[in-house]
């Protein structure tokens, strides 16, 4: 128990003990002077002053921030010596005065000794190693003294004193245990017995203060179990708890004595190492340690008849005297851990500058995105969708963000951030509004598309006003004919969320004429049969499969399977990311319905899209004329 409070408490008792010794001590000089034993009394008081000075020095020396474990232990040794000596001095004065029966000083001596015992059992109660010997030093001489009187009342007093000593020891021990238990509970996690978050924060505070003096290095690991929630959800919390206990046990067995291990809550653990003299050895040890730990945690678990397999994402960070801010440091470790998660989990990532830059860049995006709409930086692009006969039958609306400072930021980089911050609602509504305007405008100039696809983020579905907002925009910008062309593209992430709520929104939108397309199909967890209960009318085969046509047989098989199955379920199919003639021909052979990709056209501005439609139309007419001739 190397807590600030524990040592801090003992430190305060030094001053109290000095006060309780030097002030009543003066009375003993006076009594000695009255009874002609002033010389020994003065010598005794002199000794008391010396010991008090020693105590005062210890009091001043105590600077927990700068003391490492070794120095703290040394200090504690001196502190114990101080208490032993100062109470021994009280026994000394007792021995001196208890023989002075003719002046009745022995009464005072006896009382002093009993008083000192009570003082010792209260002041030193937090530490058994101190109060136990000190009580013996004080009480045993008294018991012996009574016994040596040689009279019946002496024996009785001797027995009484022994009982009194027993009571003091018993009550001190009881209080000591209670304090220990309270300390323990305040610092430990009830489930695993590891340290808790509160202790961890206190520990880090002290550690960082100490490192600023020692200039040593320490590493910290943040361990988060992967998909632990699934265990809780599918097997119940009891089993989840047992797994956590087992994980804690494995970590404990694997760690060394110098490691501090804590459970920060849920399935998150942390380990802080002992001190290293240089950075490179600290980093090297951290990596090796973390990799091996990961292997240990991945060994199968056997809990109540279930064989479970777990993995973890581990973030590492090293700390030295320059990292003055603990919260900053923990945050960095957190970033590393999240990076491990983002990289597909089951891995170890050490925090580095590049990660920091990435985070800063994200923050920068977050800040600037806030004003993107206001500054008219969000633009729309339209990527043509073609039929098997290469006629433009539709388009997908894609977002572009053009920022003066950051340049063109691709949606892959900012959509997620917009979702996280909730900005996607505002941006999403803007996109819907602008695309509806475009759809209507095109209809007025004679560009009649079959379908008009807009990407919708799952976060938008969760906005309570979403359906009403869409209904309002449909009323304002479209008519009953045009709304039939609108397709909302959703991704498989909708399956992870509260599906009932999403289904409800989809059904209401379908009622006003909007249809739905499943984007990036084949990359997620959904199967065709899981789509059956949803109002989905179209599948977009993910471009990662199309990419590898002609390269990987398994991907081709995947495409043909999806296309055949979609037919059975009566779904329209769109191939996106078509880049080559060969890919197009392959898809054509397999009866895909709609084609989209760079092979035909990149996403275009509104004007370019109009020209593109015009051009394709002319090409077609020319072909027809040629055919007729
Ligand atoms: P997505 O919905 O899968 O969009 C298709 C992406 O593939 C687009 O990237 C498009 O430009 C790109 N692409 C099209 N044809 C080809 C091709 O032949 N080869 C290659 N390599 N790429 C092709 P983009 O515009 O960068 O969009 C990326 C993602 O950002 C989109 O993926 C979509 O998830 C999201 N996104 C874009 N616009 C919006 C939007 O308005 N709202 C929402 N919620 N998300 C959007
Ligand atoms: Ca899409
Ligand atoms: Ca897609």
XYZ file of C-alpha atoms and ligand atoms in Angstrom:
677
model
C 0.000 0.000 0.000
C 2.042 2.948 -1.211
C -0.674 5.509 -1.083
C -0.137 9.134 -0.422
C -2.852 9.122 2.201
C -1.358 6.290 4.219
C 2.059 7.899 4.540
C 0.526 11.339 4.739
C -1.452 10.208 7.784
C 1.649 8.879 9.520
C 3.527 12.041 8.665
C 0.919 14.128 10.500
C 1.240 11.921 13.578
C 4.894 12.967 13.891
C 3.938 16.538 14.793
C 1.242 15.378 17.154
C 3.646 13.040 18.908
C 6.292 15.761 19.235
C 3.681 18.069 20.761
C 2.388 15.406 23.125
C 5.941 14.672 24.270
C 7.599 18.073 24.602
C 4.755 19.913 26.337
C 3.800 17.355 29.052
C 7.532 16.615 29.272
C 8.028 20.051 30.881
C 5.807 18.920 33.765
C 8.212 16.061 34.413
C 11.121 18.471 34.750
C 9.078 20.468 37.237
C 8.131 17.339 39.192
C 11.740 16.223 39.124
C 12.855 19.621 40.392
C 10.332 19.440 43.232
C 11.520 15.992 44.181
C 15.249 16.365 43.788
C 15.654 14.288 40.672
C 15.879 17.185 38.286
C 19.168 16.080 36.711
C 17.932 12.796 35.252
C 14.716 14.576 34.262
C 16.712 17.193 32.352
C 18.774 14.538 30.629
C 15.565 12.731 29.704
C 14.024 15.928 28.344
C 17.172 16.638 26.374
C 16.873 13.230 24.765
C 13.225 13.963 24.032
C 14.235 17.192 22.274
C 16.804 15.331 20.164
C 14.316 12.671 19.114
C 11.764 15.386 18.333
C 14.299 17.091 16.079
C 14.841 13.799 14.332
C 11.042 13.529 13.913
C 10.833 17.091 12.638
C 13.445 16.309 10.007
C 11.479 13.257 8.906
C 8.369 15.384 8.730
C 10.134 17.839 6.440
C 11.762 15.144 4.307
C 8.459 13.642 3.295
C 7.845 14.712 -0.290
C 5.937 11.885 -1.828
C 6.086 13.331 -5.343
C 9.836 13.008 -5.445
C 10.204 9.758 -3.577
C 10.367 6.509 -5.448
C 9.479 3.240 -3.783
C 12.975 2.686 -2.395
C 13.259 6.110 -0.818
C 9.772 5.862 0.546
C 10.673 2.594 2.243
C 13.798 4.152 3.721
C 11.775 7.050 5.036
C 9.290 4.662 6.539
C 12.083 2.773 8.301
C 13.281 6.001 9.913
C 9.734 6.894 10.824
C 9.266 3.548 12.586
C 12.522 4.101 14.452
C 11.300 7.544 15.530
C 8.098 6.160 17.027
C 9.890 3.248 18.743
C 12.423 5.617 20.305
C 10.015 8.317 21.415
C 7.703 5.818 23.131
C 10.715 4.048 24.645
C 11.648 7.402 26.179
C 8.260 7.487 27.853
C 8.969 4.042 29.268
C 12.312 5.390 30.440
C 10.704 8.204 32.441
C 8.267 5.685 33.816
C 11.114 3.490 35.016
C 12.759 6.544 36.549
C 9.675 7.799 38.411
C 7.958 4.570 39.372
C 10.455 3.960 42.139
C 9.875 7.399 43.694
C 7.180 6.100 46.004
C 7.971 8.426 48.912
C 6.825 11.471 46.903
C 3.999 9.518 45.293
C 5.534 10.137 41.853
C 4.873 6.509 41.001
C 1.169 7.336 40.639
C 1.992 9.900 37.981
C 4.366 7.519 36.288
C 1.719 4.811 36.147
C -0.863 7.157 34.709
C 1.613 8.462 32.139
C 2.339 4.988 30.958
C -1.332 4.122 30.578
C -1.952 7.456 28.848
C 0.947 6.866 26.451
C -0.468 3.448 25.573
C -3.808 4.958 24.678
C -2.066 7.639 22.610
C -0.021 4.978 20.793
C -3.041 2.843 20.002
C -4.876 5.807 18.457
C -2.065 7.600 16.620
C -0.513 4.507 15.146
C -3.677 2.601 14.416
C -3.173 2.720 10.658
C -0.036 0.633 10.955
C 0.104 -2.673 12.756
C 3.878 -2.877 12.499
C 4.082 0.234 14.647
C 1.353 -0.035 17.241
C 1.998 -3.652 18.189
C 5.629 -3.301 19.371
C 5.031 0.175 20.800
C 2.161 -1.061 22.977
C 4.399 -3.861 24.231
C 7.233 -1.405 24.964
C 4.821 0.673 27.051
C 2.682 -1.895 28.818
C 5.020 -4.802 29.585
C 7.184 -2.738 32.013
C 3.983 -1.644 33.778
C 2.766 -5.221 34.154
C 6.151 -6.302 35.485
C 6.262 -3.303 37.834
C 2.909 -4.210 39.401
C 4.012 -7.805 39.748
C 7.221 -6.763 41.503
C 5.311 -4.909 44.240
C 4.869 -8.328 45.807
C 1.500 -7.536 47.380
C -1.910 -8.968 46.503
C -3.114 -5.683 44.946
C 0.052 -5.579 42.843
C -0.790 -8.962 41.366
C -4.363 -7.849 40.747
C -3.145 -4.678 39.003
C -0.697 -6.746 36.995
C -3.505 -8.979 35.788
C -5.713 -5.955 35.098
C -2.942 -4.304 33.098
C -2.466 -7.466 31.075
C -6.166 -7.485 30.309
C -5.972 -3.786 29.468
C -3.079 -4.477 27.091
C -5.130 -7.241 25.508
C -8.090 -4.914 25.026
C -5.898 -2.215 23.500
C -4.264 -4.688 21.152
C -7.612 -6.153 20.208
C -9.300 -2.810 19.524
C -6.298 -1.413 17.638
C -6.137 -4.530 15.576
C -9.852 -4.280 14.841
C -9.617 -0.655 13.765
C -6.525 -1.500 11.777
C -8.359 -4.216 9.895
C -11.296 -1.915 9.253
C -9.031 0.796 7.895
C -7.237 -1.756 5.771
C -10.503 -3.014 4.389
C -11.688 0.493 3.611
C -8.392 1.279 1.951
C -8.634 -1.911 -0.010
C -12.177 -1.293 -1.148
C -11.450 2.282 -2.100
C -8.539 1.187 -4.239
C -9.649 -2.100 -5.702
C -12.105 -3.352 -8.220
C -14.619 -5.602 -6.474
C -14.902 -8.104 -9.320
C -11.294 -8.817 -10.206
C -9.408 -7.581 -7.154
C -7.179 -5.459 -9.369
C -6.678 -1.776 -8.628
C -9.540 0.453 -9.745
C -9.697 3.620 -11.818
C -9.531 5.877 -8.805
C -6.340 4.286 -7.585
C -4.945 4.345 -11.114
C -5.482 8.105 -11.413
C -3.870 8.730 -8.054
C -1.007 6.429 -8.933
C -0.441 8.222 -12.249
C -0.461 11.590 -10.548
C 2.285 10.500 -8.208
C 4.177 8.711 -10.938
C 4.277 11.734 -13.193
C 5.409 13.993 -10.354
C 8.161 11.505 -9.518
C 9.331 11.098 -13.128
C 9.849 14.829 -13.377
C 12.640 14.376 -10.812
C 14.042 10.978 -11.722
C 14.017 11.567 -15.521
C 13.257 7.898 -16.011
C 10.821 6.262 -18.458
C 7.744 4.198 -17.869
C 5.370 2.494 -20.268
C 1.653 2.139 -20.026
C -0.600 -0.405 -21.738
C -4.278 0.067 -22.337
C -5.991 -3.239 -23.009
C -9.502 -3.473 -24.364
C -11.050 -6.864 -25.047
C -12.485 -7.290 -28.529
C -16.207 -7.928 -28.893
C -16.576 -8.609 -25.194
C -20.088 -7.219 -25.373
C -21.096 -10.204 -27.490
C -20.200 -12.573 -24.644
C -22.309 -10.535 -22.229
C -25.175 -10.305 -24.669
C -25.243 -13.905 -25.760
C -24.093 -15.843 -22.684
C -25.169 -13.470 -19.925
C -23.394 -11.248 -17.455
C -22.478 -14.071 -15.072
C -20.300 -15.700 -17.662
C -19.048 -12.284 -18.756
C -17.937 -11.653 -15.172
C -16.177 -14.992 -14.967
C -14.323 -14.267 -18.170
C -13.209 -10.907 -16.772
C -11.952 -12.599 -13.609
C -10.006 -15.081 -15.691
C -8.575 -12.295 -17.858
C -7.507 -10.429 -14.702
C -5.900 -13.577 -13.344
C -3.946 -14.120 -16.559
C -2.737 -10.542 -16.555
C -1.708 -10.850 -12.913
C 0.174 -14.072 -13.502
C 1.902 -12.651 -16.515
C 2.978 -9.346 -14.972
C 6.014 -8.722 -12.845
C 6.085 -7.324 -9.344
C 6.981 -3.846 -10.566
C 3.855 -3.612 -12.735
C 0.776 -1.775 -11.567
C -2.368 -3.430 -12.927
C -5.791 -1.820 -12.842
C -9.212 -2.437 -14.311
C -10.539 0.862 -15.539
C -14.061 -0.368 -15.997
C -15.950 -2.745 -18.271
C -13.481 -4.757 -20.292
C -10.698 -2.204 -20.130
C -7.487 -2.892 -18.250
C -4.268 -1.007 -17.834
C -0.728 -1.921 -16.880
C 1.975 0.558 -15.889
C 5.569 -0.621 -15.787
C 8.386 0.088 -13.382
C 10.985 2.711 -14.311
C 13.525 2.422 -17.140
C 16.631 4.506 -17.499
C 16.374 5.058 -21.221
C 13.620 5.421 -23.728
C 14.639 2.786 -26.236
C 14.829 -0.032 -23.716
C 11.497 1.092 -22.302
C 9.876 0.988 -25.745
C 11.448 -2.325 -26.633
C 10.318 -3.969 -23.419
C 6.845 -2.532 -23.867
C 6.412 -4.049 -27.347
C 7.678 -7.462 -26.386
C 5.651 -7.413 -23.205
C 2.451 -6.401 -24.999
C 2.812 -8.961 -27.799
C 3.317 -11.796 -25.342
C 0.466 -10.566 -23.204
C -1.814 -10.593 -26.220
C -0.878 -14.222 -26.888
C -1.611 -15.092 -23.259
C -5.011 -13.434 -23.439
C -5.826 -15.255 -26.672
C -5.461 -18.732 -25.208
C -8.927 -20.310 -25.176
C -11.124 -19.749 -22.133
C -13.163 -22.491 -20.621
C -16.051 -21.082 -18.610
C -19.017 -23.126 -17.431
C -18.872 -25.556 -20.281
C -18.239 -22.899 -22.924
C -15.050 -22.717 -24.937
C -14.485 -19.037 -25.602
C -11.954 -17.291 -27.774
C -11.035 -13.697 -27.031
C -8.606 -11.230 -28.428
C -7.661 -7.746 -27.334
C -6.634 -4.396 -28.748
C -3.654 -2.953 -26.927
C -2.376 0.617 -27.015
C 1.099 1.419 -25.698
C 2.582 4.719 -24.696
C 5.810 5.664 -22.980
C 6.109 8.507 -20.573
C 9.015 10.595 -19.364
C 9.542 13.834 -17.522
C 8.407 15.950 -20.460
C 4.884 14.596 -20.360
C 3.693 16.752 -17.542
C 0.004 16.176 -18.021
C -1.368 12.830 -16.950
C -4.686 13.191 -18.752
C -2.879 14.018 -21.947
C -0.735 10.937 -21.591
C -3.674 8.628 -20.913
C -5.495 10.159 -23.873
C -2.554 9.364 -26.127
C -2.584 5.758 -24.976
C -6.277 5.711 -25.686
C -5.621 6.930 -29.217
C -3.121 4.110 -29.731
C -5.651 1.579 -28.445
C -8.346 2.908 -30.757
C -5.918 2.711 -33.634
C -5.392 -0.971 -32.788
C -9.172 -1.378 -32.910
C -9.428 0.528 -36.176
C -6.743 -1.683 -37.706
C -9.005 -4.654 -37.234
C -8.510 -5.390 -33.533
C -6.438 -8.219 -32.116
C -3.249 -6.182 -32.214
C -0.810 -3.865 -30.527
C -0.182 -0.233 -31.489
C 2.396 2.056 -29.961
C 1.505 5.720 -29.814
C 3.610 7.875 -32.140
C 3.757 11.297 -33.686
C 2.049 10.237 -36.907
C -0.937 9.041 -34.900
C -0.979 12.340 -33.099
C -0.936 14.178 -36.440
C -3.798 12.046 -37.649
C -5.828 12.885 -34.579
C -5.018 16.558 -34.961
C -6.042 16.378 -38.603
C -9.338 14.843 -37.567
C -9.873 17.594 -35.050
C -9.052 20.123 -37.728
C -11.622 18.532 -40.033
C -14.117 18.534 -37.211
C -13.561 22.233 -36.571
C -13.748 23.292 -40.199
C -16.585 20.989 -41.127
C -18.667 22.967 -38.736
C -18.603 25.936 -41.093
C -18.561 23.992 -44.357
C -22.242 24.501 -45.147
C -22.233 28.122 -44.109
C -19.226 28.810 -46.358
C -20.786 26.903 -49.277
C -17.920 24.450 -49.365
C -20.059 21.346 -49.785
C -20.712 20.449 -53.406
C -22.492 17.604 -55.065
C -21.259 15.328 -57.819
C -23.354 12.980 -59.884
C -21.955 9.676 -61.090
C -23.830 8.242 -64.060
C -25.433 4.814 -63.832
C -25.929 2.977 -67.103
C -28.063 0.170 -68.378
C -26.717 -2.909 -70.147
C -27.309 -1.031 -73.387
C -25.117 1.774 -72.039
C -27.911 4.282 -71.707
C -27.745 6.689 -68.776
C -30.623 5.588 -66.589
C -29.641 7.149 -63.297
C -26.971 8.577 -61.074
C -25.537 8.417 -57.579
C -25.142 11.664 -55.709
C -21.686 11.953 -54.108
C -20.450 14.574 -51.779
C -17.386 16.791 -52.234
C -15.955 19.117 -49.636
C -13.719 21.835 -50.942
C -12.007 23.707 -48.153
C -9.677 26.650 -48.743
C -7.123 25.372 -46.203
C -7.471 21.610 -46.412
C -8.131 21.339 -50.145
C -10.562 18.724 -51.416
C -11.302 16.370 -48.551
C -12.659 12.990 -49.704
C -15.913 11.837 -48.106
C -14.194 8.752 -46.710
C -12.289 11.131 -44.435
C -15.045 13.363 -43.206
C -18.338 11.439 -43.331
C -17.399 9.441 -40.240
C -16.480 12.619 -38.399
C -19.715 14.246 -39.457
C -21.552 11.196 -38.138
C -19.701 11.291 -34.847
C -20.369 14.981 -34.266
C -23.956 14.837 -35.480
C -23.218 17.297 -38.291
C -24.332 14.613 -40.725
C -27.936 15.563 -39.974
C -27.505 19.098 -41.229
C -25.233 18.097 -44.104
C -27.510 15.180 -44.983
C -30.545 17.432 -45.194
C -28.616 19.860 -47.347
C -27.645 17.048 -49.736
C -31.211 15.796 -49.982
C -32.517 19.297 -50.631
C -29.910 20.119 -53.283
C -30.299 16.758 -55.029
C -34.076 17.108 -55.122
C -33.632 20.514 -56.739
C -31.311 18.987 -59.323
C -33.690 16.117 -60.023
C -36.525 18.546 -60.640
C -34.393 20.844 -62.750
C -33.245 17.976 -64.944
C -36.788 16.882 -65.437
C -37.689 20.381 -66.657
C -34.859 20.354 -69.221
C -35.772 16.900 -70.482
C -33.297 14.696 -68.646
C -35.602 11.939 -67.471
C -33.748 9.449 -65.275
C -35.145 6.160 -64.061
C -33.508 6.427 -60.679
C -31.692 8.934 -58.561
C -29.629 7.555 -55.677
C -28.652 9.417 -52.530
C -26.427 7.986 -49.785
C -28.019 8.057 -46.354
C -26.054 7.513 -43.200
C -27.522 5.340 -40.477
C -27.218 8.297 -38.083
C -29.743 10.183 -40.181
C -32.289 7.437 -39.620
C -31.880 7.918 -35.903
C -32.771 11.547 -36.033
C -36.364 11.862 -34.878
C -37.187 14.460 -37.498
C -35.644 12.573 -40.418
C -38.796 11.202 -41.997
C -40.703 14.460 -41.548
C -37.808 16.463 -42.988
C -37.719 14.238 -46.057
C -41.502 14.421 -46.455
C -41.320 18.200 -46.282
C -38.579 18.395 -48.893
C -40.447 15.984 -51.150
C -43.520 18.225 -50.914
C -41.475 21.349 -51.624
C -39.280 20.191 -54.491
C -40.766 17.065 -56.084
C -44.033 15.739 -57.313
C -45.584 12.284 -57.077
C -43.924 11.251 -60.315
C -40.423 12.428 -59.434
C -40.384 10.998 -55.924
C -40.712 7.495 -57.406
C -37.226 7.898 -58.834
C -35.550 8.592 -55.497
C -33.424 5.772 -54.090
C -31.821 5.970 -50.637
C -28.613 3.964 -50.410
C -28.037 2.428 -46.997
C -25.157 0.299 -45.765
C -25.160 -2.893 -43.786
C -24.404 -0.947 -40.612
C -28.159 -0.563 -40.232
C -28.222 -4.182 -39.078
C -26.035 -3.421 -36.080
C -28.301 -0.679 -34.837
C -31.808 -0.646 -33.453
C -33.319 -2.309 -36.490
C -36.961 -1.803 -35.512
C -36.578 1.924 -35.465
C -34.855 1.914 -38.835
C -37.452 -0.389 -40.354
C -40.185 1.920 -39.175
C -38.537 4.927 -40.840
C -37.936 2.946 -44.032
C -41.547 1.864 -44.237
C -42.804 5.410 -43.815
C -40.459 6.640 -46.532
C -41.446 3.813 -48.817
C -45.069 4.863 -48.363
C -44.291 8.220 -49.987
C -42.561 6.552 -52.917
C -38.867 6.360 -51.973
C -37.093 3.054 -52.539
C -33.963 1.600 -50.965
C -30.708 0.149 -52.136
C -28.254 -1.914 -50.102
C -24.815 -0.375 -50.667
C -21.459 -2.185 -50.545
C -23.223 -5.525 -50.505
C -21.105 -8.542 -49.615
C -18.677 -6.779 -47.310
C -20.733 -6.921 -44.124
C -22.635 -9.507 -42.205
C -25.997 -9.388 -43.864
C -27.165 -12.267 -45.959
C -29.689 -12.086 -48.734
C -32.305 -13.717 -46.559
C -31.857 -11.040 -43.887
C -32.879 -8.501 -46.527
C -36.178 -10.264 -47.066
C -37.920 -8.454 -44.255
C -36.670 -5.087 -45.385
C -38.109 -2.824 -48.045
C -34.958 -3.125 -50.138
C -35.344 -3.088 -53.908
C -31.755 -2.977 -55.089
C -28.330 -4.421 -54.302
C -25.053 -2.701 -55.059
C -22.301 -5.280 -55.385
C -19.307 -3.848 -53.588
C -16.543 -2.546 -55.779
C -13.911 -4.612 -54.004
C -15.360 -7.696 -55.726
C -15.650 -6.004 -59.119
C -12.044 -4.877 -58.771
C -10.771 -8.408 -58.799
C -12.741 -9.761 -61.724
C -10.296 -11.685 -63.861
C -7.880 -11.917 -60.941
C -9.589 -13.907 -58.260
C -11.925 -16.730 -59.009
C -13.503 -16.569 -55.546
C -14.529 -12.945 -56.107
C -16.043 -13.764 -59.465
C -17.965 -16.577 -57.839
C -19.163 -14.206 -55.161
C -20.463 -11.809 -57.816
C -22.266 -14.475 -59.795
C -23.801 -15.871 -56.610
C -25.032 -12.445 -55.505
C -26.441 -11.699 -58.963
C -28.244 -15.050 -59.241
C -29.627 -14.883 -55.725
C -30.754 -11.282 -56.218
C -32.774 -12.408 -59.231
C -34.478 -15.033 -57.088
C -35.344 -12.405 -54.495
C -36.473 -10.064 -57.233
C -33.904 -7.383 -56.523
C -32.345 -4.998 -59.004
C -28.558 -5.266 -59.167
C -26.029 -2.486 -59.564
C -22.319 -3.031 -60.077
C -20.235 -0.151 -58.796
C -16.577 0.572 -59.439
C -16.567 -0.861 -62.955
C -13.219 0.246 -64.338
C -12.460 -1.965 -67.323
C -14.094 -3.385 -70.401
C -13.367 -6.900 -69.097
C -15.203 -6.218 -65.864
C -18.123 -4.769 -67.792
C -18.307 -7.801 -70.092
C -18.150 -10.209 -67.183
C -21.033 -8.433 -65.446
C -22.980 -8.220 -68.678
C -22.655 -11.981 -69.120
C -24.027 -12.450 -65.637
C -27.029 -10.249 -66.254
C -26.291 -7.403 -63.930
C -28.895 -4.659 -64.351
C -27.078 -1.380 -63.774
C -23.445 -0.292 -64.182
C -21.520 2.486 -62.529
C -17.806 3.245 -62.511
C -14.844 5.082 -63.959
C -15.086 2.925 -67.101
C -18.109 5.028 -67.991
C -17.573 8.172 -66.042
C -16.235 9.661 -62.834
C -18.643 11.564 -60.604
C -19.488 14.777 -62.514
C -20.653 18.273 -61.708
C -24.222 19.108 -62.582
C -23.230 20.788 -65.850
C -20.863 18.025 -66.909
C -23.505 15.437 -66.135
C -25.905 17.222 -68.474
C -23.279 17.252 -71.244
C -22.500 13.597 -70.562
C -26.137 12.617 -70.967
C -26.272 14.675 -74.138
C -23.128 13.048 -75.497
C -24.281 9.522 -74.705
C -27.603 10.281 -76.293
C -25.953 11.485 -79.494
C -23.692 8.439 -79.550
C -26.711 6.217 -79.242
C -28.570 8.049 -82.039
C -25.526 7.814 -84.268
C -25.324 4.116 -83.583
C -29.001 3.740 -84.365
C -28.637 5.681 -87.598
C -25.642 3.592 -88.545
C -27.635 0.519 -87.685
C -30.590 1.675 -89.792
C -28.366 2.503 -92.767
P -20.002 4.660 -51.879
O -21.417 5.002 -51.546
O -19.671 3.229 -51.990
O -19.654 5.461 -53.153
C -18.918 4.964 -54.194
C -17.540 5.484 -54.176
O -16.780 4.821 -55.191
C -17.448 6.967 -54.490
O -16.354 7.488 -53.771
C -17.136 6.965 -55.976
O -16.503 8.143 -56.409
C -16.222 5.791 -56.056
N -16.157 5.182 -57.371
C -17.117 5.181 -58.319
N -16.702 4.514 -59.411
C -15.455 4.082 -59.152
C -14.487 3.316 -59.879
O -14.697 2.909 -61.025
N -13.332 3.032 -59.259
C -13.064 3.475 -58.009
N -11.877 3.157 -57.433
N -13.938 4.198 -57.280
C -15.139 4.478 -57.851
P -16.492 8.800 -52.955
O -17.274 9.802 -53.720
O -15.119 9.151 -52.518
O -17.359 8.362 -51.726
C -16.856 7.495 -50.783
C -17.918 7.122 -49.803
O -18.334 8.254 -49.055
C -19.182 6.612 -50.428
O -19.029 5.281 -50.762
C -20.180 6.845 -49.355
O -20.106 5.814 -48.389
C -19.680 8.116 -48.717
N -20.466 9.213 -49.280
C -20.267 9.916 -50.411
N -21.224 10.845 -50.564
C -22.060 10.712 -49.514
C -23.249 11.391 -49.109
O -23.769 12.284 -49.770
N -23.837 11.004 -47.940
C -23.323 9.992 -47.194
N -23.951 9.662 -46.069
N -22.201 9.345 -47.547
C -21.584 9.692 -48.701
Ca -23.235 4.600 -52.296
Ca -20.784 1.567 -52.402
